[in-house]
Every structure is written in C-alpha cells, then in structure tokens.
Short mmCIF file of C-alpha atoms in Angstrom, two decimals:
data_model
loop_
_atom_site.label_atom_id
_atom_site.label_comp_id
_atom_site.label_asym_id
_atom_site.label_seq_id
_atom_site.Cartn_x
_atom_site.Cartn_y
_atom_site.Cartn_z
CA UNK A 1 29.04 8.78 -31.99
CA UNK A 2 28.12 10.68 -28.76
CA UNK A 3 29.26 14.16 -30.50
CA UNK A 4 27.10 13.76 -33.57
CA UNK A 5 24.29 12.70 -30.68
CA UNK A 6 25.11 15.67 -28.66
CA UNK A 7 25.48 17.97 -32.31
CA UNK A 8 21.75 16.65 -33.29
CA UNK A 9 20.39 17.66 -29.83
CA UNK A 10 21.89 21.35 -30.09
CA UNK A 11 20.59 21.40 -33.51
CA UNK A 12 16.64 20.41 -33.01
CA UNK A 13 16.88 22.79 -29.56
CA UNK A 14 17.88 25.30 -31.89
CA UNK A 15 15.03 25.22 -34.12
CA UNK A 16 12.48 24.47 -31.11
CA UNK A 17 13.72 28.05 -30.11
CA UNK A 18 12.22 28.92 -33.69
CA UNK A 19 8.96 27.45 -33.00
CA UNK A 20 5.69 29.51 -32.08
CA UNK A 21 5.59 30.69 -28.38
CA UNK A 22 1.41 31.50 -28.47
CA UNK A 23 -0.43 28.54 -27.83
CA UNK A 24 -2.57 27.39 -30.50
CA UNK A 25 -6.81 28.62 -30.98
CA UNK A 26 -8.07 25.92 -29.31
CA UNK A 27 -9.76 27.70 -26.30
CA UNK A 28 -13.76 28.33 -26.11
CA UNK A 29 -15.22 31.24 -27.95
CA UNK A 30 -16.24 32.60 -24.62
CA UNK A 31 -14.43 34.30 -21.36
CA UNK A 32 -15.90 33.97 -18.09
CA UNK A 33 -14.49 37.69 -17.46
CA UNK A 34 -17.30 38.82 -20.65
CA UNK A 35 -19.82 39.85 -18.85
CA UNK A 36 -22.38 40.48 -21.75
CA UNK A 37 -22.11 36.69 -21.48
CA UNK A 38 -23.88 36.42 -18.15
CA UNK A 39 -24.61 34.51 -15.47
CA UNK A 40 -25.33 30.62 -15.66
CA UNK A 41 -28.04 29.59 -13.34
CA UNK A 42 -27.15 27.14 -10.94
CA UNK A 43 -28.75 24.92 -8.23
CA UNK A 44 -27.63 22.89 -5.39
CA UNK A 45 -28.13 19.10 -5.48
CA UNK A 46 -26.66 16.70 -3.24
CA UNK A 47 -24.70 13.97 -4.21
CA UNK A 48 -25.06 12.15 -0.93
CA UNK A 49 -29.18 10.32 -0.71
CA UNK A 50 -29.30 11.26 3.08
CA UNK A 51 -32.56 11.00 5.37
CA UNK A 52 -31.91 11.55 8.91
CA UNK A 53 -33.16 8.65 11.41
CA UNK A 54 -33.34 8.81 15.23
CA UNK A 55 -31.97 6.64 17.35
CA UNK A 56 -34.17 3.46 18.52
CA UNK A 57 -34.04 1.09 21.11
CA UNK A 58 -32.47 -2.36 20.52
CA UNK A 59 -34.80 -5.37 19.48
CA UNK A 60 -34.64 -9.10 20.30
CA UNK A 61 -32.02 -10.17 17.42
CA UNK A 62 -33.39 -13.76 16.99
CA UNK A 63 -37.12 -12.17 16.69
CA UNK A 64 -35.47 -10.31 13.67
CA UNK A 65 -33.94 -13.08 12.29
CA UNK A 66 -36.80 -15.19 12.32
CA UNK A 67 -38.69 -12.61 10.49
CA UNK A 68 -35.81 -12.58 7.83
CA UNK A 69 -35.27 -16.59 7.73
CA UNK A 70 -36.47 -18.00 4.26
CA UNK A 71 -38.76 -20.43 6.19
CA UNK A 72 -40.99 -17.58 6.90
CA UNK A 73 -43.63 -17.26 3.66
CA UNK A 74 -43.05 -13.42 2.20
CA UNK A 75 -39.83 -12.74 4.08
CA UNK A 76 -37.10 -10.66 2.21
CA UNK A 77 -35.19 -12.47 -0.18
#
C-alpha cells in the first residue's frame, strides 16, 4: 500500500513538472513603470480627527457634576 502511495506521488510530481511555469494573464492592463500612463494625483488626508487643546486649570468636580446630573432641566443626556 505505501509503495503504490509513494508510486502515485512520483507520478503526479512528474506531470506538475509538465505544467506551465508563466503565471496566468490575470495582472492589470497597466505598469506603473509606463510612463505614458502618468501620474495619479494624490492628496493628503488624515485619518486621525485631531484639534489641538491647551491645557486648563482644574474645576470644582462636584460643580461639574451638578451641571451633568439629570435633575438639572437641559443637562446632557
């Protein structure tokens, strides 16, 4: 059993060696080398929403909290 195992690996290597060696067409039409292609324009965007804050002094916690509690009419939900 193992030598008609080992026999049908030796035979389908065999043929893979057969097979094709250039990858198939399946590449874009266009090089980035061409250079009758051109350039893309590009921008920069960042991914990142960043707006830079300065540093402020600390503020009397329970004064902020009392702001934010839901007893006080049109505080944050």
């Amino acid at each position: 059993m193992m030598k008609l195992a080992s026999l049908a690996m030796l035979a389908l290597l065999s043929v893979a060696g057969c097979a094709a060696t250039n990858p198939p067409n399946v590449l874009p039409a266009f090089s980035p080398a061409d250079p009758v292609m051109g350039l893309r324009k590009t921008h920069h965007h960042s991914v990142v929403d960043y707006s830079h804050r300065h540093p402020v002094d600390p503020k009397n916690w329970r004064q902020l909290n009392d702001k934010l509690s839901p007893a006080n009419k049109g505080a944050a939900s």
